[in-house]
Structures are given as structure tokens and as C-alpha cells.
CSV table of C-alpha atoms and ligand atoms in Angstrom, one decimal:
chain,number,residue,atom,x,y,z
E,1063,MET,CA,-20.7,4.9,9.8
E,1064,ASP,CA,-19.5,7.7,7.6
E,1065,THR,CA,-22.5,8.6,5.5
E,1066,LYS,CA,-20.5,10.9,3.2
E,1067,LEU,CA,-17.7,8.4,2.3
E,1068,LEU,CA,-19.6,6.6,-0.2
E,1069,GLN,CA,-21.6,9.4,-1.5
E,1070,GLY,CA,-21.4,9.4,-5.2
E,1071,LYS,CA,-19.6,5.9,-5.5
E,1072,LYS,CA,-21.0,3.3,-7.8
E,1073,ILE,CA,-20.6,-0.2,-6.5
E,1074,VAL,CA,-21.4,-3.3,-8.4
E,1075,VAL,CA,-22.3,-6.2,-6.0
E,1076,GLY,CA,-22.2,-9.6,-7.6
E,1077,VAL,CA,-24.1,-12.2,-5.8
E,1078,THR,CA,-23.1,-15.9,-6.5
E,1079,GLY,CA,-24.9,-19.1,-5.5
E,1080,GLY,CA,-24.1,-19.9,-1.9
E,1081,ILE,CA,-26.1,-20.2,1.4
E,1082,ALA,CA,-24.6,-16.9,2.5
E,1083,ALA,CA,-26.3,-15.0,-0.3
E,1084,TYR,CA,-29.0,-13.7,2.1
E,1085,LYS,CA,-26.2,-11.8,3.7
E,1086,ALA,CA,-25.5,-10.0,0.7
E,1087,VAL,CA,-29.0,-8.3,1.0
E,1088,GLU,CA,-27.8,-6.6,4.3
E,1089,VAL,CA,-24.5,-5.6,2.6
E,1090,VAL,CA,-26.4,-3.9,-0.1
E,1091,SER,CA,-28.6,-2.1,2.4
E,1092,ARG,CA,-25.7,-0.9,4.1
E,1093,LEU,CA,-23.7,0.3,1.2
E,1094,ARG,CA,-26.9,2.3,0.3
E,1095,LYS,CA,-27.2,3.7,3.6
E,1096,ALA,CA,-23.6,4.9,3.4
E,1097,GLY,CA,-24.3,6.7,0.5
E,1098,ALA,CA,-23.3,4.5,-2.5
E,1099,GLU,CA,-25.3,4.0,-5.8
E,1100,VAL,CA,-25.6,0.1,-5.7
E,1101,HIS,CA,-26.1,-2.2,-8.7
E,1102,VAL,CA,-26.6,-6.0,-8.2
E,1103,MET,CA,-25.6,-8.7,-10.4
E,1104,MET,CA,-26.6,-12.3,-9.8
E,1105,THR,CA,-25.6,-15.5,-11.2
E,1106,ARG,CA,-28.4,-18.0,-12.0
E,1107,GLU,CA,-27.6,-20.0,-9.0
E,1108,ALA,CA,-27.6,-17.1,-6.7
E,1109,THR,CA,-31.4,-16.7,-7.6
E,1110,GLU,CA,-31.9,-20.3,-6.1
E,1111,PHE,CA,-31.0,-18.6,-2.7
E,1112,VAL,CA,-32.7,-15.3,-2.8
E,1113,THR,CA,-35.0,-13.6,-5.3
E,1114,GLU,CA,-34.0,-11.1,-7.8
E,1115,LEU,CA,-36.9,-9.0,-6.5
E,1116,THR,CA,-35.2,-8.9,-3.1
E,1117,PHE,CA,-32.3,-7.1,-4.5
E,1118,ARG,CA,-34.1,-4.9,-6.7
E,1119,GLU,CA,-36.2,-3.5,-3.8
E,1120,ILE,CA,-33.1,-3.1,-1.7
E,1121,SER,CA,-30.8,-1.6,-4.1
E,1122,GLY,CA,-33.5,0.4,-6.0
E,1123,HIS,CA,-32.2,-0.8,-9.5
E,1124,PRO,CA,-32.9,-3.7,-11.7
E,1125,VAL,CA,-30.8,-6.6,-11.0
E,1126,ALA,CA,-28.5,-7.7,-14.1
E,1127,GLN,CA,-28.6,-11.7,-14.4
E,1128,ASP,CA,-29.1,-12.7,-17.7
E,1129,MET,CA,-26.4,-12.0,-20.4
E,1130,TRP,CA,-29.0,-11.8,-23.2
E,1131,ALA,CA,-31.8,-10.1,-21.4
E,1132,LYS,CA,-32.9,-6.6,-22.4
E,1133,VAL,CA,-32.1,-5.0,-19.1
E,1134,GLN,CA,-33.8,-1.5,-19.7
E,1135,GLU,CA,-31.7,0.7,-17.4
E,1136,TYR,CA,-28.3,-0.3,-19.0
E,1137,LYS,CA,-27.3,0.3,-22.5
E,1138,VAL,CA,-26.8,-2.5,-25.0
E,1139,GLU,CA,-23.4,-3.8,-24.0
E,1140,HIS,CA,-23.6,-6.7,-21.6
E,1141,ILE,CA,-20.7,-5.3,-19.6
E,1142,ALA,CA,-22.1,-1.9,-19.2
E,1143,LEU,CA,-21.8,-2.2,-15.3
E,1144,ALA,CA,-18.2,-3.1,-15.8
E,1145,THR,CA,-17.5,0.6,-17.0
E,1146,LEU,CA,-19.8,2.2,-14.7
E,1147,ALA,CA,-18.3,0.4,-11.4
E,1148,ASP,CA,-16.1,2.5,-8.9
E,1149,LEU,CA,-15.8,-0.9,-7.0
E,1150,MET,CA,-16.8,-4.3,-7.6
E,1151,LEU,CA,-17.7,-6.6,-4.6
E,1152,ILE,CA,-18.6,-10.3,-5.0
E,1153,VAL,CA,-20.4,-11.4,-2.0
E,1154,PRO,CA,-20.5,-14.2,-1.3
E,1155,ALA,CA,-17.7,-15.5,-3.6
E,1156,THR,CA,-18.1,-19.2,-4.1
E,1157,ALA,CA,-15.1,-21.6,-5.1
E,1158,ASN,CA,-16.5,-21.7,-8.5
E,1159,VAL,CA,-16.2,-17.8,-9.2
E,1160,LEU,CA,-12.9,-17.7,-7.7
E,1161,ALA,CA,-11.8,-20.5,-9.9
E,1162,LYS,CA,-13.3,-18.8,-13.1
E,1163,THR,CA,-11.9,-15.6,-12.1
E,1164,ALA,CA,-8.3,-16.9,-11.5
E,1165,THR,CA,-8.4,-18.6,-15.1
E,1166,GLY,CA,-10.2,-15.9,-16.8
E,1167,ILE,CA,-13.3,-17.8,-17.7
E,1168,ALA,CA,-16.3,-15.4,-18.6
E,1169,ASP,CA,-19.2,-17.8,-19.2
E,1170,ASP,CA,-22.0,-15.5,-17.7
E,1171,LEU,CA,-22.8,-11.9,-17.2
E,1172,LEU,CA,-21.2,-11.7,-13.8
E,1173,THR,CA,-17.8,-13.3,-14.8
E,1174,SER,CA,-17.7,-11.3,-18.1
E,1175,THR,CA,-18.1,-8.1,-16.1
E,1176,ILE,CA,-15.5,-9.2,-13.6
E,1177,LEU,CA,-13.1,-9.8,-16.6
E,1178,ALA,CA,-13.9,-6.7,-18.2
E,1179,THR,CA,-13.9,-4.1,-15.4
E,1180,LYS,CA,-11.0,-1.8,-14.4
E,1181,ALA,CA,-12.6,-1.2,-11.1
E,1182,PRO,CA,-11.0,-2.5,-7.9
E,1183,LEU,CA,-12.3,-5.9,-7.2
E,1184,PHE,CA,-13.3,-7.3,-3.8
E,1185,PHE,CA,-14.2,-11.0,-3.2
E,1186,ALA,CA,-15.8,-12.2,0.0
E,1187,PRO,CA,-15.3,-15.9,-0.3
E,1188,ALA,CA,-17.9,-18.0,1.7
E,1189,MET,CA,-17.9,-21.9,1.3
E,1190,ASN,CA,-17.7,-25.3,3.2
E,1191,THR,CA,-14.2,-25.7,5.1
E,1192,GLY,CA,-13.1,-28.5,2.8
E,1193,MET,CA,-13.9,-26.5,-0.1
E,1194,TYR,CA,-11.9,-23.4,1.2
E,1195,GLU,CA,-8.9,-25.5,2.3
E,1196,ASN,CA,-8.7,-27.4,-0.9
E,1197,PRO,CA,-5.3,-26.8,-2.6
E,1198,ALA,CA,-7.0,-25.6,-5.8
E,1199,THR,CA,-9.2,-22.9,-3.9
E,1200,LYS,CA,-6.0,-21.8,-2.1
E,1201,ALA,CA,-3.9,-21.6,-5.3
E,1202,ASN,CA,-6.9,-19.5,-7.1
E,1203,ILE,CA,-7.0,-17.1,-4.0
E,1204,SER,CA,-3.3,-16.7,-4.1
E,1205,VAL,CA,-3.5,-15.8,-8.0
E,1206,LEU,CA,-6.2,-13.4,-7.4
E,1207,LYS,CA,-4.2,-11.7,-4.6
E,1208,ASP,CA,-1.3,-11.5,-6.8
E,1209,ARG,CA,-3.2,-9.4,-9.2
E,1210,GLY,CA,-4.2,-7.2,-6.7
E,1211,ILE,CA,-7.6,-8.3,-6.0
E,1212,HIS,CA,-8.7,-7.8,-2.5
E,1213,ILE,CA,-9.8,-11.0,-0.6
E,1214,ILE,CA,-12.1,-10.3,2.3
E,1215,GLU,CA,-10.9,-13.3,4.8
E,1216,PRO,CA,-13.7,-15.5,5.6
E,1217,ALA,CA,-14.4,-16.2,9.4
E,1218,SER,CA,-14.3,-19.4,11.2
E,1219,GLY,CA,-17.4,-20.7,12.9
E,1220,TYR,CA,-20.5,-23.0,12.5
E,1221,LEU,CA,-21.1,-23.5,8.9
E,1222,ALA,CA,-24.5,-24.2,7.1
E,1223,CYS,CA,-23.3,-27.7,6.2
E,1224,GLY,CA,-23.0,-28.5,10.0
E,1225,VAL,CA,-19.4,-28.5,10.6
E,1226,GLU,CA,-17.3,-25.8,12.4
E,1227,GLY,CA,-14.2,-24.4,10.4
E,1228,LYS,CA,-13.1,-21.5,8.1
E,1229,GLY,CA,-15.2,-20.5,5.4
E,1230,ARG,CA,-18.0,-18.5,7.0
E,1231,LEU,CA,-18.9,-15.1,5.4
E,1232,PRO,CA,-17.9,-12.2,7.6
E,1233,GLU,CA,-20.7,-10.1,9.2
E,1234,PRO,CA,-22.1,-7.7,6.6
E,1235,ALA,CA,-20.8,-4.7,8.8
E,1236,GLU,CA,-17.3,-5.8,8.5
E,1237,ILE,CA,-17.5,-6.4,4.6
E,1238,VAL,CA,-18.7,-2.9,4.2
E,1239,GLN,CA,-16.1,-1.6,6.6
E,1240,GLU,CA,-13.4,-3.0,4.2
E,1241,VAL,CA,-15.2,-1.1,1.4
E,1242,LEU,CA,-15.1,2.1,3.4
E,1243,ASP,CA,-11.6,1.6,4.5
E,1244,TYR,CA,-10.7,1.1,0.9
E,1245,PHE,CA,-12.1,4.3,-0.3
E,1246,SER,CA,-10.9,6.4,2.8
E,1247,GLU,CA,-7.3,4.9,2.1
E,1248,THR,CA,-7.5,5.8,-1.6
E,1249,GLN,CA,-8.2,9.4,-0.8
E,1250,SER,CA,-6.2,10.0,2.2
E,1251,LEU,CA,-3.4,11.7,0.6
E,1252,GLN,CA,-4.9,13.5,-2.1
E,1253,GLY,CA,-3.7,16.8,-2.9
E,1254,LYS,CA,-0.2,15.9,-1.2
E,1255,LYS,CA,3.1,15.7,-2.8
E,1256,ILE,CA,5.6,13.2,-1.3
E,1257,LEU,CA,9.2,12.6,-2.1
E,1258,VAL,CA,10.4,9.3,-1.3
E,1259,THR,CA,14.0,8.2,-1.2
E,1260,ALA,CA,14.9,4.4,-1.6
E,1261,GLY,CA,17.8,2.0,-2.1
E,1262,GLY,CA,21.4,2.2,-1.7
E,1263,THR,CA,23.9,4.5,-3.1
E,1264,GLU,CA,26.9,3.7,-5.0
E,1265,GLU,CA,30.3,5.4,-4.6
E,1266,ALA,CA,32.6,4.7,-7.6
E,1267,LEU,CA,36.2,3.8,-7.0
E,1268,ASP,CA,37.1,3.2,-10.6
E,1269,PRO,CA,35.0,2.4,-13.8
E,1270,VAL,CA,34.0,-1.0,-12.6
E,1271,ARG,CA,34.0,-0.9,-8.7
E,1272,PHE,CA,32.0,1.0,-6.1
E,1273,LEU,CA,31.4,1.1,-2.4
E,1274,GLY,CA,27.7,0.1,-1.7
E,1275,ASN,CA,25.6,-1.2,0.9
E,1276,ARG,CA,22.9,-3.8,1.3
E,1277,SER,CA,19.7,-2.0,0.6
E,1278,THR,CA,17.5,-3.3,-2.0
E,1279,GLY,CA,14.9,-0.3,-2.2
E,1280,ARG,CA,11.9,-2.7,-1.1
E,1281,MET,CA,11.1,-0.5,1.8
E,1282,GLY,CA,11.2,2.8,-0.1
E,1283,TYR,CA,9.3,1.3,-3.2
E,1284,ALA,CA,6.7,0.0,-0.8
E,1285,ILE,CA,6.1,3.4,0.6
E,1286,ALA,CA,6.0,5.1,-2.8
E,1287,GLU,CA,3.5,2.4,-4.1
E,1288,ALA,CA,1.4,2.9,-1.0
E,1289,ALA,CA,1.4,6.6,-1.3
E,1290,VAL,CA,0.3,6.6,-4.7
E,1291,ARG,CA,-2.6,4.3,-4.0
E,1292,ARG,CA,-3.7,6.7,-1.3
E,1293,GLY,CA,-3.9,9.6,-3.9
E,1294,ALA,CA,-0.7,11.3,-3.5
E,1295,GLU,CA,1.7,12.8,-6.2
E,1296,VAL,CA,4.8,10.7,-5.7
E,1297,VAL,CA,8.5,11.5,-6.7
E,1298,LEU,CA,10.7,8.5,-6.0
E,1299,VAL,CA,14.4,9.3,-5.8
E,1300,SER,CA,16.2,5.8,-6.2
E,1301,GLY,CA,19.5,4.3,-6.0
E,1302,PRO,CA,20.2,1.4,-8.3
E,1303,THR,CA,17.8,-1.5,-7.7
E,1304,SER,CA,16.1,-4.1,-9.9
E,1305,ILE,CA,12.6,-3.5,-8.5
E,1306,PRO,CA,10.2,-1.9,-11.1
E,1307,VAL,CA,8.8,1.5,-10.6
E,1308,PRO,CA,5.4,1.3,-9.4
E,1309,ALA,CA,2.5,2.8,-11.7
E,1310,GLY,CA,1.9,6.3,-11.3
E,1311,VAL,CA,5.1,7.2,-9.7
E,1312,ARG,CA,7.7,9.6,-11.1
E,1313,ALA,CA,11.2,8.0,-10.5
E,1314,ILE,CA,14.6,10.0,-10.6
E,1315,LYS,CA,17.3,7.4,-10.8
E,1316,VAL,CA,20.5,8.2,-9.2
E,1317,ARG,CA,23.9,6.4,-8.2
E,1318,SER,CA,25.9,8.2,-5.6
E,1319,ALA,CA,25.1,10.2,-2.5
E,1320,ARG,CA,25.8,13.7,-4.5
E,1321,GLU,CA,23.5,12.7,-7.3
E,1322,MET,CA,20.8,11.9,-4.8
E,1323,GLU,CA,21.4,15.2,-2.9
E,1324,GLN,CA,20.9,17.1,-6.2
E,1325,ALA,CA,17.7,15.3,-7.2
E,1326,VAL,CA,16.2,15.6,-3.6
E,1327,LEU,CA,17.3,19.5,-3.3
E,1328,SER,CA,15.6,20.0,-6.8
E,1329,GLU,CA,12.3,18.8,-5.8
E,1330,TYR,CA,12.2,19.9,-2.2
E,1331,ASP,CA,10.5,23.0,-2.3
E,1332,SER,CA,7.4,21.7,-4.1
E,1333,VAL,CA,6.9,18.7,-1.7
E,1334,ASP,CA,4.7,18.5,1.4
E,1335,ALA,CA,6.7,15.6,2.9
E,1336,VAL,CA,10.0,13.7,2.3
E,1337,ILE,CA,10.3,10.2,3.5
E,1338,LYS,CA,13.9,9.2,3.6
E,1339,SER,CA,14.2,5.5,3.5
E,1340,ALA,CA,17.3,5.4,1.3
E,1341,ALA,CA,20.5,4.2,2.6
E,1342,VAL,CA,22.9,7.0,1.9
E,1343,ALA,CA,26.7,6.3,1.9
E,1344,ASP,CA,28.3,8.6,4.5
E,1345,TYR,CA,31.7,8.3,2.9
E,1346,ARG,CA,33.1,8.2,-0.7
E,1347,PRO,CA,36.4,7.6,-2.2
E,1348,LYS,CA,38.6,10.7,-2.3
E,1349,GLU,CA,39.6,9.9,-5.9
E,1350,ILE,CA,37.9,7.9,-8.6
E,1351,SER,CA,40.4,6.4,-10.8
E,1352,SER,CA,39.7,6.9,-14.5
E,1353,GLN,CA,41.1,3.5,-15.2
E,1354,LYS,CA,40.5,0.1,-13.7
E,1355,ILE,CA,42.7,-0.1,-10.5
E,1356,LYS,CA,45.4,-2.9,-10.9
E,1357,LYS,CA,46.1,-5.3,-8.2
E,1358,SER,CA,49.6,-5.2,-6.9
E,1359,ASP,CA,51.2,-7.5,-4.2
E,1360,GLY,CA,51.0,-5.0,-1.5
E,1361,GLU,CA,48.0,-3.7,0.4
E,1362,LEU,CA,45.6,-1.1,-1.0
E,1363,THR,CA,44.7,2.0,1.0
E,1364,LEU,CA,41.6,4.0,0.1
E,1365,THR,CA,41.1,7.5,1.5
E,1366,LEU,CA,37.6,8.3,2.0
E,1367,VAL,CA,35.9,11.8,2.3
E,1368,ARG,CA,32.6,12.8,4.0
E,1369,ASN,CA,29.5,12.8,1.8
E,1370,PRO,CA,26.8,15.5,2.4
E,1371,ASP,CA,24.2,14.4,4.9
E,1372,ILE,CA,21.1,15.1,2.9
E,1373,LEU,CA,18.5,14.7,5.5
E,1374,TYR,CA,20.5,17.1,7.8
E,1375,GLU,CA,20.4,19.7,4.8
E,1376,LEU,CA,16.6,19.2,4.4
E,1377,GLY,CA,16.2,19.7,8.2
E,1378,GLN,CA,18.3,23.0,7.8
E,1379,ARG,CA,16.1,24.3,4.8
E,1380,LYS,CA,12.9,22.9,6.2
E,1381,LYS,CA,9.7,25.4,5.8
E,1382,ASN,CA,6.4,23.5,5.8
E,1383,GLN,CA,7.4,20.1,4.9
E,1384,VAL,CA,7.3,17.2,7.1
E,1385,LEU,CA,10.4,15.1,7.4
E,1386,VAL,CA,10.4,11.5,8.0
E,1387,GLY,CA,13.8,9.9,8.7
E,1388,PHE,CA,14.8,6.3,8.8
E,1389,ALA,CA,17.5,5.1,11.3
E,1390,ALA,CA,19.4,1.7,10.5
E,1391,GLU,CA,20.9,0.7,13.6
E,1392,THR,CA,22.8,-2.5,15.1
E,1393,ASN,CA,22.7,-1.4,18.7
E,1394,ASP,CA,21.3,1.4,21.0
E,1395,LEU,CA,18.7,1.8,18.5
E,1396,GLU,CA,16.4,4.5,20.8
E,1397,THR,CA,19.5,6.5,21.6
E,1398,TYR,CA,20.9,6.8,18.0
E,1399,ALA,CA,17.4,7.2,16.8
E,1400,ARG,CA,16.5,10.1,18.9
E,1401,LYS,CA,19.9,11.8,18.2
E,1402,LYS,CA,19.1,11.7,14.6
E,1403,LEU,CA,15.4,12.9,15.0
E,1404,GLU,CA,17.0,16.0,16.9
E,1405,LYS,CA,20.0,16.6,14.8
E,1406,LYS,CA,18.3,16.3,11.4
E,1407,ASN,CA,15.2,18.5,12.5
E,1408,LEU,CA,12.8,15.6,11.8
E,1409,ASP,CA,9.1,15.1,12.6
E,1410,PHE,CA,9.5,11.5,13.2
E,1411,ILE,CA,11.9,8.8,12.8
E,1412,VAL,CA,11.3,5.2,11.9
E,1413,ALA,CA,14.0,3.0,13.5
E,1414,ASN,CA,15.0,-0.6,12.3
E,1415,ASP,CA,17.4,-2.9,14.0
E,1416,VAL,CA,19.2,-4.0,10.9
E,1417,SER,CA,21.0,-6.8,12.7
E,1418,ALA,CA,17.9,-8.9,12.8
E,1419,LYS,CA,17.4,-11.5,10.3
E,1420,ASP,CA,13.9,-10.6,9.5
E,1421,ALA,CA,14.1,-7.0,9.5
E,1422,GLY,CA,16.1,-4.2,7.8
E,1423,PHE,CA,18.0,-4.7,4.5
E,1424,GLY,CA,17.0,-7.1,1.9
E,1425,THR,CA,13.9,-8.6,3.7
E,1426,ASP,CA,10.2,-8.4,2.9
E,1427,THR,CA,9.3,-7.8,6.5
E,1428,ASN,CA,10.4,-5.0,8.9
E,1429,ARG,CA,10.1,-4.4,12.6
E,1430,VAL,CA,10.4,-0.9,13.8
E,1431,GLN,CA,10.2,1.5,16.5
E,1432,ILE,CA,8.9,5.2,15.6
E,1433,PHE,CA,10.0,8.1,17.7
E,1434,TYR,CA,8.4,11.4,17.4
E,1435,ARG,CA,9.3,15.0,18.2
E,1436,ASP,CA,7.0,15.5,21.3
E,1437,GLY,CA,8.7,12.4,22.9
E,1438,ARG,CA,6.3,9.9,22.1
E,1439,GLU,CA,7.2,6.5,20.6
E,1440,GLU,CA,5.7,3.5,19.5
E,1441,SER,CA,7.0,-0.1,18.8
E,1442,GLN,CA,5.5,-2.1,16.0
E,1443,PRO,CA,5.7,-5.8,15.6
E,1444,LEU,CA,7.2,-7.7,12.7
E,1445,MET,CA,5.1,-7.2,9.6
E,1446,SER,CA,5.5,-7.0,5.8
E,1447,LYS,CA,7.1,-3.9,4.4
E,1448,ALA,CA,3.9,-3.2,2.4
E,1449,LYS,CA,1.9,-3.0,5.5
E,1450,LEU,CA,4.6,-0.9,7.3
E,1451,ALA,CA,4.6,1.6,4.4
E,1452,GLY,CA,0.8,2.0,5.0
E,1453,LEU,CA,1.3,2.5,8.7
E,1454,ILE,CA,4.0,5.2,8.1
E,1455,LEU,CA,1.8,7.0,5.6
E,1456,ASP,CA,-1.1,6.8,8.2
E,1457,ARG,CA,1.1,8.5,10.8
E,1458,LEU,CA,1.7,11.1,8.2
E,1459,ARG,CA,-1.7,11.6,7.5
E,1460,GLY,CA,-2.6,11.8,11.2
E,1461,TYR,CA,0.1,14.4,11.6
E,1462,TRP,CA,-1.4,16.7,8.9
E,1463,ASP,CA,-4.8,16.1,10.4
E,1464,GLU,CA,-3.7,17.3,14.0
E,1465,MET,CA,-1.9,20.2,12.5
E,1466,SER,CA,-5.1,21.3,10.7
E,1467,GLU,CA,-6.9,21.0,14.0
E,1468,GLY,CA,-4.4,23.5,15.4
E,1469,ILE,CA,-2.8,21.1,17.7
E,1470,GLU,CA,1.1,21.5,17.8
E,1471,LEU,CA,1.9,17.8,17.8
E,1472,PHE,CA,5.8,18.2,17.9
E,1473,PRO,CA,6.4,21.6,19.5
E,1474,LYS,CA,9.8,23.1,18.5
U,1506,PMT,O1,16.0,-1.1,1.0
U,1506,PMT,P1,15.7,-2.3,1.9
U,1506,PMT,O2,16.7,-3.5,1.5
U,1506,PMT,O3,14.1,-2.6,1.8
U,1506,PMT,O4,16.1,-1.9,3.2
U,1506,PMT,C1,15.5,-1.0,4.1
U,1506,PMT,C2,16.5,0.0,4.9
U,1506,PMT,C3,17.1,-0.9,5.8
U,1506,PMT,C4,17.6,0.6,3.9
U,1506,PMT,C5,15.6,1.2,5.4
U,1506,PMT,O5,14.6,0.5,6.4
U,1506,PMT,C6,16.5,2.1,6.3
U,1506,PMT,O6,16.9,1.9,7.4
U,1506,PMT,N1,16.9,3.3,5.8
U,1506,PMT,C7,17.8,4.1,6.2
U,1506,PMT,C8,19.3,3.8,6.1
U,1506,PMT,C9,20.1,4.6,6.6
U,1506,PMT,O7,20.9,5.0,5.9
U,1506,PMT,O8,20.1,4.9,7.9
U,1506,PMT,P2,21.1,5.9,8.7
U,1506,PMT,O9,20.7,5.8,10.1
U,1506,PMT,O10,22.5,5.6,8.3
U,1506,PMT,O11,20.6,7.4,8.3
U,1506,PMT,C10,19.6,8.2,8.9
U,1506,PMT,C11,18.8,9.1,8.0
U,1506,PMT,O12,19.6,10.0,7.4
U,1506,PMT,C12,18.2,8.1,6.9
U,1506,PMT,O13,16.9,8.6,6.6
U,1506,PMT,C13,19.2,8.4,5.8
U,1506,PMT,O14,18.2,8.3,4.4
U,1506,PMT,C14,19.7,9.9,5.9
U,1506,PMT,N2,20.9,10.2,5.4
U,1506,PMT,C15,22.0,9.3,5.8
U,1506,PMT,C16,23.2,9.8,5.4
U,1506,PMT,C17,23.4,10.7,4.6
U,1506,PMT,N3,24.6,11.0,4.1
U,1506,PMT,N4,22.3,11.4,4.2
U,1506,PMT,C18,21.1,11.1,4.6
U,1506,PMT,O15,20.3,11.6,4.0
């Protein structure tokens, strides 16, 4: 276990009344061993399963339990721990605490603290299978997930109530690993500035029409959001889309390929990496009519001229920046992706088959192959764009790590 990772981190562990409460003792112990300062909060029901004294001894701090008690160590406010926490972990989380949190009920110290804190929240549900599978519990979990609360999936197995099924608390080591992963993820791109392009471009024909493409921006916005969560400074150059700009991201909105080119070049010298997931028009109408083009009986012929290849230009001007391209292909994916990797002087390229129904444009999922400069490649199964965004950023982090160790990963 990485002992430094949790050094200086303040973690508030909320213990609720379930048979798995005894496992929370080991969770607290492991968090402390990993360097965290741990404060435990118990519901009254939890004290029926494990004593306050046990947690006090294991955490090294008084246990907060009664909303009205005068806990010596914390100031007057009953929610003092809400502001102190860098992360709050509810283990085990009963169906009751999930339901209260989903509806905003704050009728004891723990639920008041959950409601008041701005710290990331992790819930490790543990309960009888019937309760876990009840539509009410499922709906509550889904509400919590939508609010960005982390749910540590319960395991399947033999439950205390005598049945086999889902609802068992995962092993303490696995729970602590989720916390470690969270902190390592949130810090992994600190100090890095990343430029992401997203969405499609629009090439005007006249004041009301344009040539566009099917990109929705989902892939690029997922990357920008994940990069900010990992601590990077993120500039998002985006074509028109209805997706809101993720918190913490600086967005530059553009329409045409040439506007995108200008925006990207103005930021290029100051960034550490560019991830170019935008779908850029290769051609634009030679002329833009200043008035709406009127229909006539005959055919209409448009003359198109080449747009700049932005990524190619970046490859030519590259200094220390890592360049990550995308390749949208409908056939011969590997051949075309490798050509683009080479021609545009990229470090790696993420290729998607955009003829698939569940991948590429407009979907929430994607299935990609990644090709690297040194000839390596990897195929990834279908996954959400959010998950793929994290994977691409892991590869980028891995690239920097290997470079700092002096290994030339992608020799020129
Ligand atoms: O936005 P979504 O709906 O989520 O869809 C995601 C996506 C399908 C758009 C995305 O996954 C994707 O494949 N993006 C790249 C689309 C594309 O333009 O690919 P390309 O193979 O034509 O271009 C190769 C690379 O060169 C791309 O990184 C592209 O941004 C860049 N390029 C292309 C043309 C051009 N004139 N300038 C460029 O910079």
C-alpha cells in the first residue's frame, strides 16, 4: 500500500447500523496505516453492533455520534467534520442512510454532515439482497450516482441473514483501494495544462445553412471533465454543442475549422498536451453567400476548398507537447490510423470505427484501438465515453511517467 498517498488527508468515516459494521474497524485501521487522519461518526444503531470505544482506539480520535453531545475535540458546530473532511466514506451504508441521503433528510449527526459537506462522498452499501434489489434502493443509488456520489459496489456471497446474493460489504482492502485510487486519480495530472478539442465544425454556406458533421462533443467533453478531475488545467476548444461546459474547464467556443485553428494555435505554446477529438471539416465552401441561397429548378453545384489540417500543423510546430489524435474510420481502421499517426507526428492515436452503432458519433459508448509511435497497439472493448476518457488520460500520464524515467517510449 502507498503510505504517502493518504498522508495529510482527513477522512471522515460514517458507520451505520448493519452487521458489516465490524468490517469498518479494519477499514479505519487501514486508512490510518496509509497515512490518513481518520475521524469516525456513528449512528446510534451502529453502536448496537460495535462500540464507540473500539473506533476511538482504532482512529485515535473521539467518535462523533450524538448531535447534541459536547464533543471536546470539535468546535461548537454539529457539522464541524463536514468542513474538515477531504473525503467522507460511509461504511457500511444501510438502505436507510442511502434513502435519507437521496431525499436530503438530515435527522442525525451523520446525515446532517453528509448533507453539509462539500467533500467527495463514498458509500459502501451492505444489506440483505432483497433490500439491495428493492426498486426503492436501486432508485436511491441511481439518484446518488447521478449527483456524483461514489458507490462502492457490494459483493455477492453468503450474507449474515443466511442467504446467498448481492449485498455483502467488499473486503476492507478493496474499499480502501477505492479511496487510494480516487486520490491518486485526482492528483495525477496536477501541474499539467491540456488542450482538448471537441464537437464538430460548421462551414457556412449562407446566413442560414452550413456543412457540418454528426459529432455531438460527448467524447471531447468527457475527456475535458476527466482531465479537470485529475487536477489538470484544461482548455476546451469546442464546436457548437448543447453539452454544458464542465466545471473548472475554460472553454473557447468556435464554429468553423479556421476558427478552431486560430483558437488552438493561440493556446498551443503554453500547453503540455493536446487531445484532438473534434471532428474537423476537411473542406469548406469556396464562397459564403451573404444572402440566403434561393432555390431554382436546376441543380446546385458547390465548390469546396481545403481547410487547414490543424493537427498536422500542430505536429509540424511540436516542441514538448504530447499530441494525441483521434481517427474516425469506417474501414481499414488500422491502416488509416497508422498513416495519420505518422503524417501528423502524433504520440498516439485513438481510432474508432464510426460505422458501428454503439461507437463513434453521438453515442454514450465507444470502442477504440490505440496505436502508439513505437508500433504498440491496444484494443479496448466497448465502454462508456467517460471511462474511455479516463483510460486515455491514464495513457497520457503513463507516457509522461516513462519519459521522466528516461525511457524513450516513442523514438522518432
Ligand atoms: O463528439 P461525439 O459525438 O462524441 O463523437 C466522437 C467522435 C467520433 C467525433 C470522436 O471519437 C472522433 O473520432 N474524433 C475525430 C474525428 C475526425 O475528424 O477524425 P479524422 O480521422 O477525420 O481526423 C484525424 C485527426 O485529425 C483528428 O484528431 C481530427 O481532430 C484532426 N483533424 C482532422 C481534419 C482537420 N482538418 N484538422 C484536424 O485537426
